[in-house]
């Protein structure tokens, strides 16, 4: 599957990694839900780090959409909330 | 539902909404391509804006660094002439300048990172836009309208996601640049108003004035001592007279040799030579 890290581009990740990534993602989501600013950053970094470690860059000319999209490195909890609410943060 | 999945759905929803607005598939292709080219322009402008902002901060950092070096030198000079109070003054001002420098350096690095990210985004978008253009021509030439629709949707969704990502990157860079420009503007204003000047070197560079005064006093004392020494030996006036004669003679001799009896042209010819030597 293809995973996009916002601000970095797309990576191809083996489907077998889905369970692992979902677990890390659940941890991240939990920090957003309980408004846990201090837990949020490490959780995001862990998820991004894992995707970078196992992913291979998608060829530049590919037009395939991503199955999963991750917030940019350094994104704030507020920005992630806006991304999730779809309140016009995504331009275009 | 997971964060990753939800964000991805948001992007798709956006693409689908745009697709729904188009009636003719060919219109979708051409319209989207136009939008892509515009976004490419915009992201390139973004890269240039961040670079301009970064260069401005670089200039300010250099200016402040020079001030800091000068204050450091002044502190040493002051200590050299036994004026610890002046040295303390200079070092206090230097600490203030260093504080500003630290702030600026942090922001400089963040702008540099932003510039790199935006450059990368611009390159990725360029590659996708090129791919889209090829795909667009193939679809137009090969497929019937009904077949084309699915392929157009695929290509459109793919590039639309990239465009959303680039759009976000531009927004982030614009925010950072705006913050930075506000800050750079504030420092420029401080410099212009003389407030930062006060911190750097005092309104009239009082530390330097005091050091100059001490330095000048020192020279006068040394010269006085030398003259006293010469007078006590009794030969000083003759020595001065002799030197003057020797200088005059050699100057006249040189002029005569070079110009061969045409003293009016002597000085213009000599001056550039003297300038070159200096």
Coordinates of C-alpha atoms in Angstrom, one line a residue:
Chain A
X1 CA 0.0 0.0 0.0
X2 CA 1.0 3.6 -0.4
X3 CA 1.4 5.9 2.6
X4 CA 1.9 9.6 2.3
X5 CA 3.6 11.7 4.9
X6 CA 2.5 15.2 4.4
X7 CA 5.3 17.4 3.4
X8 CA 7.6 14.5 2.5
X9 CA 5.8 12.5 -0.3
X10 CA 4.6 9.0 -0.8
X11 CA 6.1 5.7 0.4
X12 CA 5.3 2.2 -0.6
X13 CA 4.8 0.0 2.5
X14 CA 4.3 -3.7 2.6
X15 CA 0.8 -4.7 3.5
X16 CA 2.1 -7.0 6.3
X17 CA 3.0 -3.8 8.2
X18 CA -0.6 -2.7 8.5
X19 CA -1.2 -4.2 12.0
X20 CA 1.9 -2.6 13.4
X21 CA 1.1 0.8 11.9
X22 CA -2.5 0.6 13.1
X23 CA -1.3 0.1 16.6
X24 CA 1.0 3.1 16.4
X25 CA -1.8 5.1 14.8
X26 CA -4.2 4.1 17.6
X27 CA -1.7 5.4 20.2
X28 CA -1.5 8.7 18.3
X29 CA -5.3 9.0 18.0
X30 CA -5.7 8.4 21.8
X31 CA -3.3 11.3 22.6
X32 CA -5.4 13.6 20.3
X33 CA -8.7 12.4 22.0
X34 CA -7.5 13.0 25.5
X35 CA -5.8 16.2 24.5
X36 CA -2.5 14.9 25.7
X37 CA 0.0 17.4 24.1
X38 CA 3.0 15.8 25.8
X39 CA 2.2 12.3 24.5
X40 CA 1.2 13.6 21.1
X41 CA 4.6 14.5 19.7
X42 CA 6.4 11.3 20.6
X43 CA 3.5 9.2 19.3
X44 CA 3.5 11.1 15.9
X45 CA 7.3 10.8 15.7
X46 CA 7.2 7.1 16.4
X47 CA 4.6 6.5 13.7
X48 CA 6.5 8.7 11.1
X49 CA 9.8 7.0 12.0
X50 CA 8.4 3.6 11.5
X51 CA 6.8 4.4 8.1
X52 CA 10.1 6.0 6.9
X53 CA 12.1 3.0 8.1
X54 CA 10.0 0.4 6.3
X55 CA 8.8 2.4 3.3
X56 CA 10.4 2.9 -0.1
X57 CA 9.8 6.1 -2.0
X58 CA 7.1 5.9 -4.7
X59 CA 8.4 6.6 -8.2
X60 CA 8.0 10.4 -8.8
X61 CA 5.7 10.1 -11.8
X62 CA 3.2 7.8 -10.2
X63 CA -0.4 9.2 -9.9
X64 CA -1.7 6.6 -7.5
X65 CA -3.5 8.0 -4.5
X66 CA -2.4 7.0 -1.0
X67 CA -4.3 4.6 1.2
X68 CA -3.1 6.3 4.3
X69 CA -2.0 9.9 4.9
X70 CA 0.0 11.0 7.9
X71 CA 0.4 14.5 9.3
X72 CA 3.6 16.3 8.6
X73 CA 6.5 16.1 11.0
X74 CA 6.2 18.9 13.5
X75 CA 2.5 19.2 13.0
X76 CA 0.7 20.4 16.1
X77 CA -2.2 18.6 17.7
X78 CA -4.4 21.5 16.6
X79 CA -3.4 21.1 13.0
X80 CA -4.1 17.4 13.1
X81 CA -7.5 18.1 14.6
X82 CA -8.2 20.5 11.7
X83 CA -7.1 17.9 9.2
X84 CA -9.5 15.4 10.7
X85 CA -12.4 17.8 10.8
X86 CA -11.9 18.7 7.2
X87 CA -12.7 22.3 8.0
X88 CA -11.0 23.6 4.9
X89 CA -7.4 23.0 6.0
X90 CA -6.8 21.0 2.9
X91 CA -6.5 23.5 0.1
X92 CA -7.6 23.0 -3.5
Chain B
X1 CA -11.2 5.2 12.9
X2 CA -7.5 5.8 12.6
X3 CA -5.9 9.2 12.1
X4 CA -4.2 8.0 8.9
X5 CA -7.3 6.6 7.3
X6 CA -9.4 9.7 8.2
X7 CA -6.9 12.1 6.8
X8 CA -6.7 10.1 3.6
X9 CA -10.5 10.1 3.3
X10 CA -10.6 13.9 3.8
X11 CA -8.2 14.3 0.8
X12 CA -10.4 11.9 -1.3
X13 CA -13.5 13.7 -0.4
X14 CA -12.0 16.9 -1.6
X15 CA -11.0 15.3 -4.9
X16 CA -14.4 13.7 -5.4
X17 CA -16.2 17.0 -4.8
X18 CA -14.0 18.6 -7.5
X19 CA -14.7 15.7 -9.9
X20 CA -18.4 16.0 -9.3
X21 CA -18.4 19.6 -10.5
X22 CA -17.0 18.6 -13.9
X23 CA -19.4 17.4 -16.5
X24 CA -17.2 16.7 -19.5
X25 CA -14.2 14.4 -18.8
X26 CA -12.0 16.3 -21.2
X27 CA -12.8 19.5 -19.4
X28 CA -11.7 17.8 -16.2
X29 CA -8.4 17.0 -17.6
X30 CA -7.6 20.4 -19.1
X31 CA -9.0 22.3 -16.2
X32 CA -7.1 20.3 -13.7
X33 CA -3.9 20.6 -15.7
X34 CA -4.3 24.4 -15.7
X35 CA -4.8 24.4 -12.0
X36 CA -1.7 22.2 -11.6
X37 CA 0.5 24.6 -13.6
X38 CA -0.8 27.5 -11.4
X39 CA 0.0 25.6 -8.3
X40 CA 3.5 24.9 -9.6
X41 CA 4.0 28.6 -10.2
X42 CA 2.7 29.3 -6.7
X43 CA 5.0 26.8 -5.0
X44 CA 8.0 28.2 -6.9
X45 CA 7.1 31.7 -5.8
X46 CA 6.8 30.3 -2.3
X47 CA 10.4 28.9 -2.5
X48 CA 11.7 32.3 -3.7
X49 CA 9.8 34.1 -0.9
X50 CA 11.3 31.9 1.8
X51 CA 14.7 32.3 0.2
X52 CA 14.4 36.1 0.3
X53 CA 13.3 36.0 3.9
X54 CA 16.2 33.8 4.8
X55 CA 18.7 36.1 3.1
X56 CA 17.3 39.1 5.0
X57 CA 17.7 37.2 8.3
X58 CA 21.2 36.2 7.2
X59 CA 22.1 39.9 6.7
X60 CA 20.8 40.8 10.1
X61 CA 22.7 38.0 11.7
X62 CA 25.9 39.3 10.0
X63 CA 25.3 42.8 11.3
X64 CA 24.6 41.7 14.8
X65 CA 27.7 39.4 14.7
X66 CA 29.8 42.3 13.7
X67 CA 28.4 44.3 16.6
X68 CA 29.1 41.5 19.0
X69 CA 32.7 41.2 17.7
X70 CA 33.2 44.9 18.1
X71 CA 31.9 44.9 21.7
X72 CA 34.2 42.0 22.4
X73 CA 37.2 44.0 21.1
X74 CA 36.2 47.0 23.0
X75 CA 36.0 45.0 26.2
X76 CA 39.5 43.7 25.7
X77 CA 40.8 47.2 24.9
X78 CA 39.1 48.6 28.0
X79 CA 40.7 45.9 30.1
X80 CA 44.0 46.6 28.5
X81 CA 43.9 50.2 29.8
X82 CA 42.7 49.1 33.2
X83 CA 39.1 50.3 32.8
X84 CA 37.1 47.3 34.1
X85 CA 33.9 49.5 34.3
X86 CA 34.0 50.1 30.5
X87 CA 34.7 46.5 29.8
X88 CA 31.7 45.4 31.9
X89 CA 29.6 47.9 30.0
X90 CA 30.7 46.5 26.6
X91 CA 30.2 42.9 27.8
X92 CA 26.7 43.7 29.0
X93 CA 25.8 45.1 25.7
X94 CA 27.3 42.1 24.0
X95 CA 25.1 39.7 26.0
X96 CA 22.1 41.6 24.8
X97 CA 23.2 41.3 21.1
X98 CA 24.0 37.6 21.7
X99 CA 20.5 37.1 22.9
X100 CA 19.1 38.5 19.7
X101 CA 21.5 36.5 17.7
X102 CA 20.5 33.3 19.3
X103 CA 16.8 33.9 18.5
X104 CA 17.6 34.9 14.9
X105 CA 19.8 31.8 14.4
X106 CA 17.0 29.5 15.5
X107 CA 14.6 31.2 13.1
X108 CA 17.1 31.1 10.3
X109 CA 17.4 27.3 10.7
X110 CA 13.7 26.9 10.6
X111 CA 13.4 29.0 7.5
X112 CA 16.2 27.0 5.9
X113 CA 14.3 23.7 6.7
X114 CA 11.1 25.2 5.3
X115 CA 12.9 26.2 2.1
X116 CA 14.2 22.6 1.7
X117 CA 10.8 21.1 2.2
X118 CA 9.2 23.5 -0.2
X119 CA 11.8 22.8 -2.8
X120 CA 11.2 19.1 -2.4
X121 CA 7.4 19.6 -2.7
X122 CA 7.9 21.7 -5.8
X123 CA 10.0 18.9 -7.4
X124 CA 7.5 16.2 -6.5
X125 CA 4.7 18.2 -7.9
X126 CA 6.6 18.9 -11.1
X127 CA 7.1 15.1 -11.6
X128 CA 3.4 14.4 -11.1
X129 CA 2.3 17.2 -13.3
X130 CA 4.5 15.9 -16.1
X131 CA 3.1 12.4 -15.6
X132 CA -0.4 13.8 -15.6
X133 CA 0.2 15.7 -18.9
X134 CA 1.3 12.5 -20.6
X135 CA -1.6 10.5 -19.1
X136 CA -4.0 13.2 -20.2
X137 CA -2.9 13.1 -23.8
X138 CA -3.1 9.3 -23.8
X139 CA -6.6 9.3 -22.4
X140 CA -7.8 11.9 -24.8
X141 CA -6.3 10.0 -27.8
X142 CA -7.1 6.4 -26.9
X143 CA -10.3 6.1 -24.9
X144 CA -14.0 6.8 -25.5
X145 CA -15.6 9.2 -23.1
X146 CA -17.1 6.3 -21.0
X147 CA -13.8 4.5 -20.6
X148 CA -11.9 7.7 -20.1
X149 CA -14.0 8.6 -17.0
X150 CA -12.5 5.9 -14.7
X151 CA -8.9 6.6 -15.8
X152 CA -9.4 10.3 -15.4
X153 CA -10.8 9.8 -11.9
X154 CA -7.7 7.8 -11.0
X155 CA -5.3 10.3 -12.3
X156 CA -7.2 13.2 -10.9
X157 CA -7.4 11.7 -7.4
X158 CA -3.7 11.0 -7.4
X159 CA -2.6 14.4 -8.4
X160 CA -5.3 16.1 -6.3
X161 CA -3.7 14.5 -3.2
X162 CA -0.3 15.8 -4.2
X163 CA -1.8 19.3 -4.8
X164 CA -3.5 19.3 -1.4
X165 CA -0.1 18.3 0.2
X166 CA 1.7 21.0 -1.7
X167 CA -1.0 23.5 -0.8
X168 CA -0.5 22.7 2.9
X169 CA 3.2 23.1 2.5
X170 CA 2.8 26.5 0.9
X171 CA 0.5 27.6 3.7
X172 CA 2.9 26.5 6.4
X173 CA 5.8 28.2 4.6
X174 CA 3.7 31.4 4.2
X175 CA 2.9 31.4 7.9
X176 CA 6.6 30.9 8.9
X177 CA 7.7 33.6 6.4
X178 CA 5.2 36.1 7.6
X179 CA 6.3 35.5 11.2
X180 CA 9.9 35.9 10.2
X181 CA 9.2 39.0 8.2
X182 CA 7.4 40.6 11.1
X183 CA 10.4 39.8 13.3
X184 CA 13.0 40.9 10.7
X185 CA 11.0 44.1 10.3
X186 CA 10.9 44.7 14.0
X187 CA 14.7 44.3 14.2
X188 CA 15.2 46.6 11.2
X189 CA 13.0 49.2 13.0
X190 CA 15.0 48.8 16.2
X191 CA 18.2 49.4 14.2
X192 CA 16.7 52.4 12.4
X193 CA 15.3 54.0 15.5
X194 CA 18.6 53.6 17.3
X195 CA 17.2 51.5 20.1
X196 CA 19.3 48.5 19.1
X197 CA 22.1 50.9 18.4
X198 CA 22.0 51.9 22.1
X199 CA 22.3 48.3 23.0
X200 CA 25.1 47.6 20.5
X201 CA 27.3 50.6 20.9
X202 CA 25.5 53.4 22.7
X203 CA 24.0 56.4 21.0
X204 CA 27.3 57.9 20.1
X205 CA 29.4 54.8 20.8
X206 CA 30.4 56.1 24.2
X207 CA 32.6 53.1 24.9
X208 CA 34.6 53.7 21.8
X209 CA 34.8 57.5 22.5
X210 CA 36.2 56.8 26.0
X211 CA 38.7 54.2 24.6
X212 CA 39.7 56.7 21.9
X213 CA 40.2 59.3 24.5
X214 CA 42.3 57.0 26.6
X215 CA 44.2 55.8 23.5
X216 CA 44.9 59.4 22.4
X217 CA 46.1 60.4 25.9
X218 CA 48.5 57.4 25.8
X219 CA 50.0 58.5 22.5
X220 CA 50.4 62.1 23.7
X221 CA 52.2 60.9 26.8
X222 CA 54.5 58.7 24.7
X223 CA 55.3 61.5 22.3
X224 CA 56.0 63.9 25.1
X225 CA 58.4 61.4 26.6
X226 CA 60.1 61.0 23.3
X227 CA 60.5 64.7 22.7
X228 CA 61.8 65.2 26.3
X229 CA 64.4 62.6 25.5
X230 CA 65.5 64.2 22.3
X231 CA 65.7 67.7 23.9
X232 CA 67.8 66.3 26.8
X233 CA 70.3 65.0 24.2
X234 CA 70.4 68.5 22.7
X235 CA 70.6 67.4 19.0
X236 CA 66.9 67.3 18.2
X237 CA 66.3 70.6 16.4
X238 CA 69.2 70.0 14.0
X239 CA 67.9 66.5 13.3
X240 CA 64.5 67.9 12.3
X241 CA 66.0 70.5 10.0
X242 CA 68.2 67.9 8.4
X243 CA 65.3 65.6 7.6
X244 CA 63.4 68.4 5.9
X245 CA 66.3 69.3 3.7
X246 CA 66.9 65.7 2.7
X247 CA 63.2 65.2 1.8
X248 CA 63.0 68.3 -0.3
X249 CA 66.1 67.5 -2.3
X250 CA 65.1 63.9 -3.1
X251 CA 61.6 65.0 -4.2
X252 CA 63.0 67.6 -6.5
X253 CA 65.5 65.2 -7.9
X254 CA 62.9 62.6 -8.6
X255 CA 60.6 65.1 -10.4
X256 CA 63.5 66.3 -12.5
X257 CA 64.5 62.8 -13.5
X258 CA 61.1 61.6 -14.5
X259 CA 59.8 64.7 -16.3
X260 CA 63.0 65.9 -17.8
X261 CA 62.6 69.6 -17.1
X262 CA 58.8 69.8 -17.4
X263 CA 57.7 70.4 -13.8
X264 CA 54.1 71.4 -14.7
X265 CA 53.4 67.7 -15.6
X266 CA 55.4 66.3 -12.8
X267 CA 52.6 66.2 -10.2
X268 CA 49.9 64.5 -12.4
X269 CA 52.4 61.9 -13.5
X270 CA 53.6 61.3 -9.9
X271 CA 50.2 61.1 -8.2
X272 CA 48.9 57.9 -9.8
X273 CA 52.2 56.2 -8.9
X274 CA 52.0 57.3 -5.4
X275 CA 48.4 56.1 -5.3
X276 CA 49.4 52.7 -6.7
X277 CA 52.1 52.3 -4.1
X278 CA 49.7 53.2 -1.2

